[in-house]
Amino acid sequence: MTITLQDDAITAVDVTRHATDETSLTLRRRPAEAVPALLIGREINDVHLDGMAGNSHAPAGFHDALEKIKAEASG
């Protein structure tokens, strides 16, 4: 996931799906498509998602990626 920030506000989001088999791609498609609409316009420090597009595992991976992005942005 790549997030573009301006003054700590999220202005763009690009989610790359790394799955190789069709089942995994299908399970990751809906959350990947949902993320930009959930994030753009929000402050990066205010973002917390409990569920995304019916995928119960997406929030854990999302929050891991978000923490990495925050660390890179502040570093």
PDB file of C-alpha atoms in Angstrom:
ATOM      1  CA  MET A   1       0.000   0.000   0.000  1.00  0.00           C
ATOM      2  CA  THR A   2       1.223   3.460  -0.859  1.00  0.00           C
ATOM      3  CA  ILE A   3      -0.308   6.518   0.761  1.00  0.00           C
ATOM      4  CA  THR A   4       0.256  10.101  -0.342  1.00  0.00           C
ATOM      5  CA  LEU A   5       0.085  12.697   2.424  1.00  0.00           C
ATOM      6  CA  GLN A   6      -0.263  16.449   2.460  1.00  0.00           C
ATOM      7  CA  ASP A   7      -0.134  18.084   5.906  1.00  0.00           C
ATOM      8  CA  ASP A   8      -0.889  14.655   7.497  1.00  0.00           C
ATOM      9  CA  ALA A   9      -4.058  14.259   5.400  1.00  0.00           C
ATOM     10  CA  ILE A  10      -4.333  11.289   3.064  1.00  0.00           C
ATOM     11  CA  THR A  11      -4.707  12.525  -0.499  1.00  0.00           C
ATOM     12  CA  ALA A  12      -4.164   9.303  -2.473  1.00  0.00           C
ATOM     13  CA  VAL A  13      -3.986   5.559  -1.848  1.00  0.00           C
ATOM     14  CA  ASP A  14      -2.656   2.763  -4.038  1.00  0.00           C
ATOM     15  CA  VAL A  15      -3.103  -0.837  -2.898  1.00  0.00           C
ATOM     16  CA  THR A  16      -1.047  -3.540  -4.579  1.00  0.00           C
ATOM     17  CA  ARG A  17      -2.297  -7.092  -4.270  1.00  0.00           C
ATOM     18  CA  HIS A  18       0.542  -9.620  -4.130  1.00  0.00           C
ATOM     19  CA  ALA A  19      -1.525 -12.796  -4.315  1.00  0.00           C
ATOM     20  CA  THR A  20      -0.787 -15.228  -7.114  1.00  0.00           C
ATOM     21  CA  ASP A  21      -3.702 -17.664  -7.066  1.00  0.00           C
ATOM     22  CA  GLU A  22      -7.253 -16.809  -8.100  1.00  0.00           C
ATOM     23  CA  THR A  23      -8.847 -17.466  -4.690  1.00  0.00           C
ATOM     24  CA  SER A  24      -6.446 -15.150  -2.861  1.00  0.00           C
ATOM     25  CA  LEU A  25      -6.821 -12.483  -5.535  1.00  0.00           C
ATOM     26  CA  THR A  26     -10.598 -12.634  -5.177  1.00  0.00           C
ATOM     27  CA  LEU A  27     -10.446 -12.357  -1.366  1.00  0.00           C
ATOM     28  CA  ARG A  28      -8.110  -9.366  -1.551  1.00  0.00           C
ATOM     29  CA  ARG A  29      -9.876  -7.525  -4.373  1.00  0.00           C
ATOM     30  CA  ARG A  30     -12.786  -6.110  -2.349  1.00  0.00           C
ATOM     31  CA  PRO A  31     -10.691  -4.710   0.523  1.00  0.00           C
ATOM     32  CA  ALA A  32      -8.146  -3.297  -1.947  1.00  0.00           C
ATOM     33  CA  GLU A  33     -10.923  -1.512  -3.797  1.00  0.00           C
ATOM     34  CA  ALA A  34     -12.550  -0.270  -0.555  1.00  0.00           C
ATOM     35  CA  VAL A  35      -9.441   1.218   1.082  1.00  0.00           C
ATOM     36  CA  PRO A  36      -9.079   4.446  -0.960  1.00  0.00           C
ATOM     37  CA  ALA A  37     -12.660   5.525  -0.282  1.00  0.00           C
ATOM     38  CA  LEU A  38     -12.184   4.854   3.429  1.00  0.00           C
ATOM     39  CA  LEU A  39      -8.951   6.829   3.715  1.00  0.00           C
ATOM     40  CA  ILE A  40      -8.772   9.755   1.307  1.00  0.00           C
ATOM     41  CA  GLY A  41      -9.428  13.012   3.107  1.00  0.00           C
ATOM     42  CA  ARG A  42      -8.730  11.643   6.588  1.00  0.00           C
ATOM     43  CA  GLU A  43      -5.827  12.487   8.889  1.00  0.00           C
ATOM     44  CA  ILE A  44      -3.363   9.593   8.957  1.00  0.00           C
ATOM     45  CA  ASN A  45      -3.269   9.557  12.777  1.00  0.00           C
ATOM     46  CA  ASP A  46      -7.074   9.284  12.970  1.00  0.00           C
ATOM     47  CA  VAL A  47      -7.403   6.184  10.797  1.00  0.00           C
ATOM     48  CA  HIS A  48      -8.548   2.943  12.414  1.00  0.00           C
ATOM     49  CA  LEU A  49     -10.573   0.324  10.575  1.00  0.00           C
ATOM     50  CA  ASP A  50     -12.332  -2.640  12.190  1.00  0.00           C
ATOM     51  CA  GLY A  51     -13.441  -4.343   8.981  1.00  0.00           C
ATOM     52  CA  MET A  52     -13.161  -3.831   5.266  1.00  0.00           C
ATOM     53  CA  ALA A  53     -15.459  -5.171   2.573  1.00  0.00           C
ATOM     54  CA  GLY A  54     -16.275  -8.374   4.450  1.00  0.00           C
ATOM     55  CA  ASN A  55     -12.667  -9.468   4.942  1.00  0.00           C
ATOM     56  CA  SER A  56     -11.913 -10.085   8.630  1.00  0.00           C
ATOM     57  CA  HIS A  57      -8.147 -10.373   8.044  1.00  0.00           C
ATOM     58  CA  ALA A  58      -7.768  -7.139   6.097  1.00  0.00           C
ATOM     59  CA  PRO A  59      -7.653  -4.766   9.112  1.00  0.00           C
ATOM     60  CA  ALA A  60      -4.609  -6.483  10.669  1.00  0.00           C
ATOM     61  CA  GLY A  61      -2.592  -6.264   7.462  1.00  0.00           C
ATOM     62  CA  PHE A  62      -3.848  -2.767   6.831  1.00  0.00           C
ATOM     63  CA  HIS A  63      -2.833  -1.517  10.263  1.00  0.00           C
ATOM     64  CA  ASP A  64       0.608  -3.129   9.936  1.00  0.00           C
ATOM     65  CA  ALA A  65       1.108  -1.326   6.630  1.00  0.00           C
ATOM     66  CA  LEU A  66      -0.227   1.931   8.050  1.00  0.00           C
ATOM     67  CA  GLU A  67       2.206   1.834  10.980  1.00  0.00           C
ATOM     68  CA  LYS A  68       5.108   1.243   8.570  1.00  0.00           C
ATOM     69  CA  ILE A  69       3.962   4.185   6.426  1.00  0.00           C
ATOM     70  CA  LYS A  70       3.682   6.434   9.501  1.00  0.00           C
ATOM     71  CA  ALA A  71       7.200   5.503  10.583  1.00  0.00           C
ATOM     72  CA  GLU A  72       8.595   6.171   7.094  1.00  0.00           C
ATOM     73  CA  ALA A  73       6.771   9.510   6.887  1.00  0.00           C
ATOM     74  CA  SER A  74       8.104  10.704  10.229  1.00  0.00           C
ATOM     75  CA  GLY A  75      11.617   9.407   9.703  1.00  0.00           C
TER      76      GLY A  75
END
